[in-house]
PDB file of C-alpha atoms in Angstrom:
ATOM      1  CA  ILE A 268     -15.266   7.887 -19.506  1.00 76.00           C
ATOM      2  CA  VAL A 269     -12.098   8.320 -17.437  1.00 70.00           C
ATOM      3  CA  LEU A 270     -10.007   6.510 -20.052  1.00 73.00           C
ATOM      4  CA  PHE A 271     -11.297   8.669 -22.910  1.00 81.00           C
ATOM      5  CA  LEU A 272     -10.954  11.881 -20.890  1.00 80.00           C
ATOM      6  CA  SER A 273      -7.400  10.898 -19.959  1.00 78.00           C
ATOM      7  CA  LEU A 274      -6.529  10.290 -23.594  1.00 83.00           C
ATOM      8  CA  TYR A 275      -8.155  13.592 -24.573  1.00 84.00           C
ATOM      9  CA  PHE A 276      -6.212  15.521 -21.940  1.00 81.00           C
ATOM     10  CA  LEU A 277      -2.961  13.804 -22.886  1.00 80.00           C
ATOM     11  CA  THR A 278      -3.351  14.637 -26.564  1.00 88.00           C
ATOM     12  CA  SER A 279      -4.343  18.235 -25.898  1.00 89.00           C
ATOM     13  CA  MET A 280      -2.007  18.883 -22.949  1.00 87.00           C
ATOM     14  CA  ASP A 281       0.037  21.542 -24.785  1.00 89.00           C
ATOM     15  CA  THR A 282      -3.097  23.439 -25.794  1.00 90.00           C
ATOM     16  CA  ILE A 283      -4.501  23.321 -22.269  1.00 89.00           C
ATOM     17  CA  LYS A 284      -1.211  24.501 -20.755  1.00 90.00           C
ATOM     18  CA  ALA A 285      -0.889  27.325 -23.304  1.00 90.00           C
ATOM     19  CA  TRP A 286      -4.422  28.476 -22.538  1.00 90.00           C
ATOM     20  CA  GLY A 287      -3.725  28.370 -18.789  1.00 89.00           C
ATOM     21  CA  VAL A 288      -0.491  30.338 -19.172  1.00 92.00           C
ATOM     22  CA  ARG A 289      -2.382  33.055 -21.073  1.00 91.00           C
ATOM     23  CA  LEU A 290      -4.404  33.678 -17.901  1.00 91.00           C
ATOM     24  CA  ALA A 291      -1.264  35.052 -16.240  1.00 91.00           C
ATOM     25  CA  PRO A 292      -0.218  38.677 -16.776  1.00 92.00           C
ATOM     26  CA  ALA A 293       1.917  39.125 -19.912  1.00 91.00           C
ATOM     27  CA  SER A 294       4.968  40.112 -17.869  1.00 91.00           C
ATOM     28  CA  LYS A 295       4.831  36.834 -15.888  1.00 90.00           C
ATOM     29  CA  ARG A 296       3.944  34.375 -18.687  1.00 91.00           C
ATOM     30  CA  VAL A 297       7.478  33.134 -19.306  1.00 93.00           C
ATOM     31  CA  ARG A 298       7.932  32.345 -15.614  1.00 91.00           C
ATOM     32  CA  VAL A 299       4.466  30.774 -15.319  1.00 91.00           C
ATOM     33  CA  LYS A 300       5.166  28.605 -18.389  1.00 92.00           C
ATOM     34  CA  TYR A 301       8.489  27.504 -16.892  1.00 92.00           C
ATOM     35  CA  ILE A 302       6.883  26.537 -13.578  1.00 91.00           C
ATOM     36  CA  THR A 303       3.960  24.832 -15.346  1.00 90.00           C
ATOM     37  CA  ASP A 304       6.381  22.787 -17.432  1.00 91.00           C
ATOM     38  CA  LYS A 305       8.374  21.781 -14.319  1.00 89.00           C
ATOM     39  CA  ILE A 306       5.191  20.694 -12.518  1.00 87.00           C
ATOM     40  CA  THR A 307       3.937  18.761 -15.552  1.00 86.00           C
ATOM     41  CA  GLU A 308       7.311  17.060 -15.919  1.00 87.00           C
ATOM     42  CA  SER A 309       7.402  16.191 -12.216  1.00 85.00           C
ATOM     43  CA  VAL A 310       3.907  14.674 -12.282  1.00 83.00           C
ATOM     44  CA  GLY A 311       4.708  12.765 -15.468  1.00 84.00           C
ATOM     45  CA  ASN A 312       7.912  11.414 -13.960  1.00 85.00           C
ATOM     46  CA  TYR A 313       6.016  10.321 -10.862  1.00 83.00           C
ATOM     47  CA  VAL A 314       3.404   8.483 -12.916  1.00 83.00           C
ATOM     48  CA  MET A 315       6.119   6.762 -14.968  1.00 87.00           C
ATOM     49  CA  GLY A 316       8.015   5.800 -11.808  1.00 86.00           C
ATOM     50  CA  GLN A 317       4.876   4.441 -10.174  1.00 86.00           C
ATOM     51  CA  ALA A 318       4.062   2.531 -13.364  1.00 89.00           C
ATOM     52  CA  MET A 319       7.517   0.921 -13.288  1.00 91.00           C
ATOM     53  CA  VAL A 320       7.046  -0.087  -9.651  1.00 90.00           C
ATOM     54  CA  ALA A 321       3.568  -1.480 -10.422  1.00 93.00           C
ATOM     55  CA  ILE A 322       4.824  -3.451 -13.434  1.00 95.00           C
ATOM     56  CA  LEU A 323       7.690  -4.960 -11.431  1.00 94.00           C
ATOM     57  CA  ASN A 324       5.223  -5.776  -8.657  1.00 93.00           C
ATOM     58  CA  ALA A 325       2.843  -7.496 -11.073  1.00 96.00           C
ATOM     59  CA  LEU A 326       5.645  -9.410 -12.828  1.00 96.00           C
ATOM     60  CA  PHE A 327       6.932 -10.766  -9.542  1.00 96.00           C
ATOM     61  CA  ALA A 328       3.433 -11.791  -8.443  1.00 95.00           C
ATOM     62  CA  PHE A 329       2.777 -13.374 -11.852  1.00 96.00           C
ATOM     63  CA  PHE A 330       5.937 -15.485 -11.800  1.00 96.00           C
ATOM     64  CA  ILE A 331       5.390 -16.604  -8.210  1.00 95.00           C
ATOM     65  CA  MET A 332       1.792 -17.625  -8.987  1.00 94.00           C
ATOM     66  CA  LEU A 333       2.948 -19.344 -12.189  1.00 94.00           C
ATOM     67  CA  PHE A 334       5.658 -21.216 -10.270  1.00 94.00           C
ATOM     68  CA  LEU A 335       3.173 -22.251  -7.574  1.00 92.00           C
ATOM     69  CA  GLY A 336       0.689 -23.496 -10.182  1.00 90.00           C
ATOM     70  CA  PHE A 337      -2.141 -21.037  -9.597  1.00 90.00           C
ATOM     71  CA  SER A 338      -5.020 -21.328 -12.095  1.00 87.00           C
ATOM     72  CA  PHE A 339      -5.267 -17.743 -13.387  1.00 91.00           C
ATOM     73  CA  PRO A 340      -2.033 -15.849 -12.655  1.00 93.00           C
ATOM     74  CA  GLN A 341      -2.518 -13.366 -15.520  1.00 95.00           C
ATOM     75  CA  LEU A 342      -5.748 -11.988 -14.067  1.00 94.00           C
ATOM     76  CA  MET A 343      -4.351 -11.758 -10.554  1.00 94.00           C
ATOM     77  CA  ALA A 344      -1.173 -10.096 -11.842  1.00 95.00           C
ATOM     78  CA  LEU A 345      -3.362  -7.458 -13.496  1.00 95.00           C
ATOM     79  CA  VAL A 346      -5.194  -6.898 -10.193  1.00 95.00           C
ATOM     80  CA  VAL A 347      -1.843  -6.648  -8.391  1.00 95.00           C
ATOM     81  CA  MET A 348      -0.606  -4.102 -10.942  1.00 94.00           C
ATOM     82  CA  ILE A 349      -3.710  -1.926 -10.542  1.00 92.00           C
ATOM     83  CA  LEU A 350      -3.487  -2.044  -6.747  1.00 93.00           C
ATOM     84  CA  ALA A 351       0.263  -1.318  -6.831  1.00 91.00           C
ATOM     85  CA  PHE A 352      -0.508   2.139  -8.233  1.00 85.00           C
ATOM     86  CA  ILE A 353      -1.803   3.120  -4.780  1.00 83.00           C
ATOM     87  CA  PRO A 354       1.255   4.501  -2.977  1.00 76.00           C
ATOM     88  CA  LEU A 355       2.453   2.912   0.271  1.00 75.00           C
ATOM     89  CA  VAL A 356      -0.551   0.620   0.879  1.00 84.00           C
ATOM     90  CA  GLY A 357      -1.312  -0.789  -2.576  1.00 88.00           C
ATOM     91  CA  GLY A 358       1.178  -3.630  -2.311  1.00 90.00           C
ATOM     92  CA  VAL A 359      -0.149  -4.662   1.089  1.00 92.00           C
ATOM     93  CA  ILE A 360      -3.728  -4.602  -0.187  1.00 93.00           C
ATOM     94  CA  ALA A 361      -2.620  -6.722  -3.161  1.00 94.00           C
ATOM     95  CA  LEU A 362      -0.893  -9.151  -0.790  1.00 94.00           C
ATOM     96  CA  ILE A 363      -3.992  -9.603   1.351  1.00 95.00           C
ATOM     97  CA  LEU A 364      -6.462  -9.815  -1.535  1.00 94.00           C
ATOM     98  CA  THR A 365      -4.345 -12.192  -3.611  1.00 94.00           C
ATOM     99  CA  SER A 366      -3.602 -14.413  -0.625  1.00 94.00           C
ATOM    100  CA  LEU A 367      -7.314 -14.635   0.186  1.00 94.00           C
ATOM    101  CA  ILE A 368      -8.101 -15.578  -3.408  1.00 93.00           C
ATOM    102  CA  LEU A 369      -5.271 -18.125  -3.421  1.00 91.00           C
ATOM    103  CA  LEU A 370      -6.877 -19.767  -0.393  1.00 92.00           C
ATOM    104  CA  THR A 371      -9.490 -21.141  -2.802  1.00 90.00           C
ATOM    105  CA  GLN A 372      -6.780 -23.447  -4.177  1.00 89.00           C
ATOM    106  CA  GLY A 373      -5.235 -24.433  -0.879  1.00 89.00           C
ATOM    107  CA  TRP A 374      -3.737 -22.888   2.202  1.00 91.00           C
ATOM    108  CA  SER A 375      -0.168 -23.939   1.347  1.00 91.00           C
ATOM    109  CA  LEU A 376      -0.347 -22.110  -2.006  1.00 90.00           C
ATOM    110  CA  ALA A 377      -1.628 -18.981  -0.277  1.00 92.00           C
ATOM    111  CA  LEU A 378       1.018 -19.217   2.454  1.00 94.00           C
ATOM    112  CA  TRP A 379       3.934 -19.657   0.024  1.00 95.00           C
ATOM    113  CA  PHE A 380       2.700 -16.771  -2.072  1.00 95.00           C
ATOM    114  CA  ALA A 381       2.182 -14.542   0.976  1.00 95.00           C
ATOM    115  CA  VAL A 382       5.695 -15.211   2.290  1.00 96.00           C
ATOM    116  CA  ALA A 383       7.385 -14.694  -1.100  1.00 96.00           C
ATOM    117  CA  TYR A 384       5.353 -11.588  -1.919  1.00 95.00           C
ATOM    118  CA  PHE A 385       5.910 -10.116   1.546  1.00 95.00           C
ATOM    119  CA  LEU A 386       9.664 -10.532   1.099  1.00 96.00           C
ATOM    120  CA  TYR A 387       9.399  -8.881  -2.312  1.00 95.00           C
ATOM    121  CA  LEU A 388       7.474  -5.967  -0.782  1.00 93.00           C
ATOM    122  CA  GLN A 389      10.338  -5.443   1.656  1.00 91.00           C
ATOM    123  CA  VAL A 390      12.876  -5.382  -1.182  1.00 91.00           C
ATOM    124  CA  GLU A 391      10.603  -3.046  -3.141  1.00 88.00           C
ATOM    125  CA  ALA A 392      10.056  -0.699  -0.207  1.00 83.00           C
ATOM    126  CA  TYR A 393      13.709  -0.362   0.724  1.00 82.00           C
ATOM    127  CA  LEU A 394      15.555  -0.805  -2.581  1.00 83.00           C
ATOM    128  CA  ILE A 395      13.444  -0.639  -5.728  1.00 83.00           C
ATOM    129  CA  SER A 396      10.887   2.084  -5.026  1.00 80.00           C
ATOM    130  CA  PRO A 397      13.279   4.604  -3.414  1.00 74.00           C
ATOM    131  CA  ARG A 398      15.708   4.340  -6.338  1.00 78.00           C
ATOM    132  CA  ILE A 399      13.002   4.728  -8.959  1.00 78.00           C
ATOM    133  CA  MET A 400      11.190   7.529  -7.136  1.00 74.00           C
ATOM    134  CA  ALA A 401      14.395   9.399  -6.299  1.00 70.00           C
ATOM    135  CA  ARG A 402      14.953   9.760 -10.021  1.00 72.00           C
ATOM    136  CA  ALA A 403      11.298  10.438 -10.786  1.00 74.00           C
ATOM    137  CA  VAL A 404      10.423  13.108  -8.207  1.00 74.00           C
ATOM    138  CA  SER A 405      12.428  14.764  -5.483  1.00 74.00           C
ATOM    139  CA  VAL A 406       9.925  14.537  -2.648  1.00 77.00           C
ATOM    140  CA  PRO A 407      11.455  13.791   0.757  1.00 77.00           C
ATOM    141  CA  ALA A 408      10.216  10.546   2.327  1.00 72.00           C
ATOM    142  CA  GLY A 409       8.604  12.318   5.289  1.00 79.00           C
ATOM    143  CA  VAL A 410       6.674  14.656   3.007  1.00 81.00           C
ATOM    144  CA  ALA A 411       5.570  11.702   0.876  1.00 79.00           C
ATOM    145  CA  ILE A 412       4.243   9.754   3.878  1.00 79.00           C
ATOM    146  CA  ILE A 413       2.440  12.750   5.355  1.00 85.00           C
ATOM    147  CA  SER A 414       0.931  13.739   2.004  1.00 85.00           C
ATOM    148  CA  VAL A 415      -0.307  10.206   1.253  1.00 81.00           C
ATOM    149  CA  ALA A 416      -1.770   9.897   4.762  1.00 84.00           C
ATOM    150  CA  ALA A 417      -3.485  13.284   4.495  1.00 89.00           C
ATOM    151  CA  GLY A 418      -4.680  12.655   0.940  1.00 86.00           C
ATOM    152  CA  GLY A 419      -6.020   9.225   1.883  1.00 84.00           C
ATOM    153  CA  ALA A 420      -7.767  10.580   4.965  1.00 88.00           C
ATOM    154  CA  LEU A 421      -9.380  13.442   3.054  1.00 89.00           C
ATOM    155  CA  TRP A 422     -10.274  11.819  -0.281  1.00 86.00           C
ATOM    156  CA  GLY A 423      -9.694   8.088   0.139  1.00 84.00           C
ATOM    157  CA  VAL A 424      -7.905   6.164  -2.610  1.00 77.00           C
ATOM    158  CA  LEU A 425      -8.097   9.081  -5.059  1.00 80.00           C
ATOM    159  CA  GLY A 426      -6.473  11.347  -2.474  1.00 84.00           C
ATOM    160  CA  ALA A 427      -3.699   8.805  -1.888  1.00 79.00           C
ATOM    161  CA  LEU A 428      -3.109   8.546  -5.632  1.00 79.00           C
ATOM    162  CA  ILE A 429      -2.752  12.285  -6.212  1.00 83.00           C
ATOM    163  CA  ALA A 430      -1.000  13.116  -2.925  1.00 84.00           C
ATOM    164  CA  ILE A 431       2.615  12.713  -4.039  1.00 83.00           C
ATOM    165  CA  PRO A 432       2.212  14.597  -7.340  1.00 85.00           C
ATOM    166  CA  ALA A 433       0.434  17.362  -5.410  1.00 87.00           C
ATOM    167  CA  ALA A 434       3.249  17.450  -2.843  1.00 87.00           C
ATOM    168  CA  ALA A 435       5.861  17.566  -5.621  1.00 86.00           C
ATOM    169  CA  SER A 436       3.961  20.436  -7.254  1.00 88.00           C
ATOM    170  CA  MET A 437       3.774  22.333  -3.977  1.00 89.00           C
ATOM    171  CA  LEU A 438       7.506  21.862  -3.389  1.00 88.00           C
ATOM    172  CA  ILE A 439       8.226  23.236  -6.869  1.00 89.00           C
ATOM    173  CA  LEU A 440       6.009  26.242  -6.183  1.00 90.00           C
ATOM    174  CA  VAL A 441       7.740  26.870  -2.851  1.00 91.00           C
ATOM    175  CA  ARG A 442      11.201  26.548  -4.445  1.00 89.00           C
ATOM    176  CA  GLU A 443      10.427  28.583  -7.542  1.00 89.00           C
ATOM    177  CA  VAL A 444       8.009  31.235  -6.253  1.00 89.00           C
ATOM    178  CA  PHE A 445       7.877  31.572  -2.472  1.00 91.00           C
ATOM    179  CA  ILE A 446      11.577  31.306  -1.604  1.00 92.00           C
ATOM    180  CA  PRO A 447      12.773  33.732  -4.339  1.00 90.00           C
ATOM    181  CA  ARG A 448      10.093  36.195  -3.254  1.00 87.00           C
ATOM    182  CA  GLN A 449      11.160  35.909   0.391  1.00 89.00           C
ATOM    183  CA  ASP A 450      14.804  36.387  -0.644  1.00 90.00           C
ATOM    184  CA  GLN A 451      13.888  39.680  -2.331  1.00 86.00           C
ATOM    185  CA  LEU A 452      12.315  41.133   0.841  1.00 78.00           C
TER     186      LEU A 452
END
């Protein structure tokens, strides 16, 4: 159901946005459309950036498992990719889960994978992810951490997933609506 609803919303996004903009007063519609487009673009950029990070994460895990001789690296790489969509903690969850599953084929395989993947997570956290996300959304690191922590605490994994796009949207609203209004007073 979620997949079909997502496809439906993606194909009819322009219609939905146009309908939502019509709810604003006629004198404000141009501004509301501009802000709506900026928020939609920001959320889309975030999703694309997170997808790139998840794909790189899964590719690294796949090649390490393939090199180590694991039995089903494709399936585990898919699991790693899905978990990597969870900001901040997804990679760590993937590390723990994959290492536990790799224990079924020997402790040395699991240990080598855990060490290599942990080192990759450090490179991803300090080099890859910041560069990709800096281009995707302009959310300061402190705001991102606080929003993911709050979103995760309030709504679990779903809250963690939508926290950064929500924070980016709020920052756009503050920049485009609140600050100009305060400057006029």
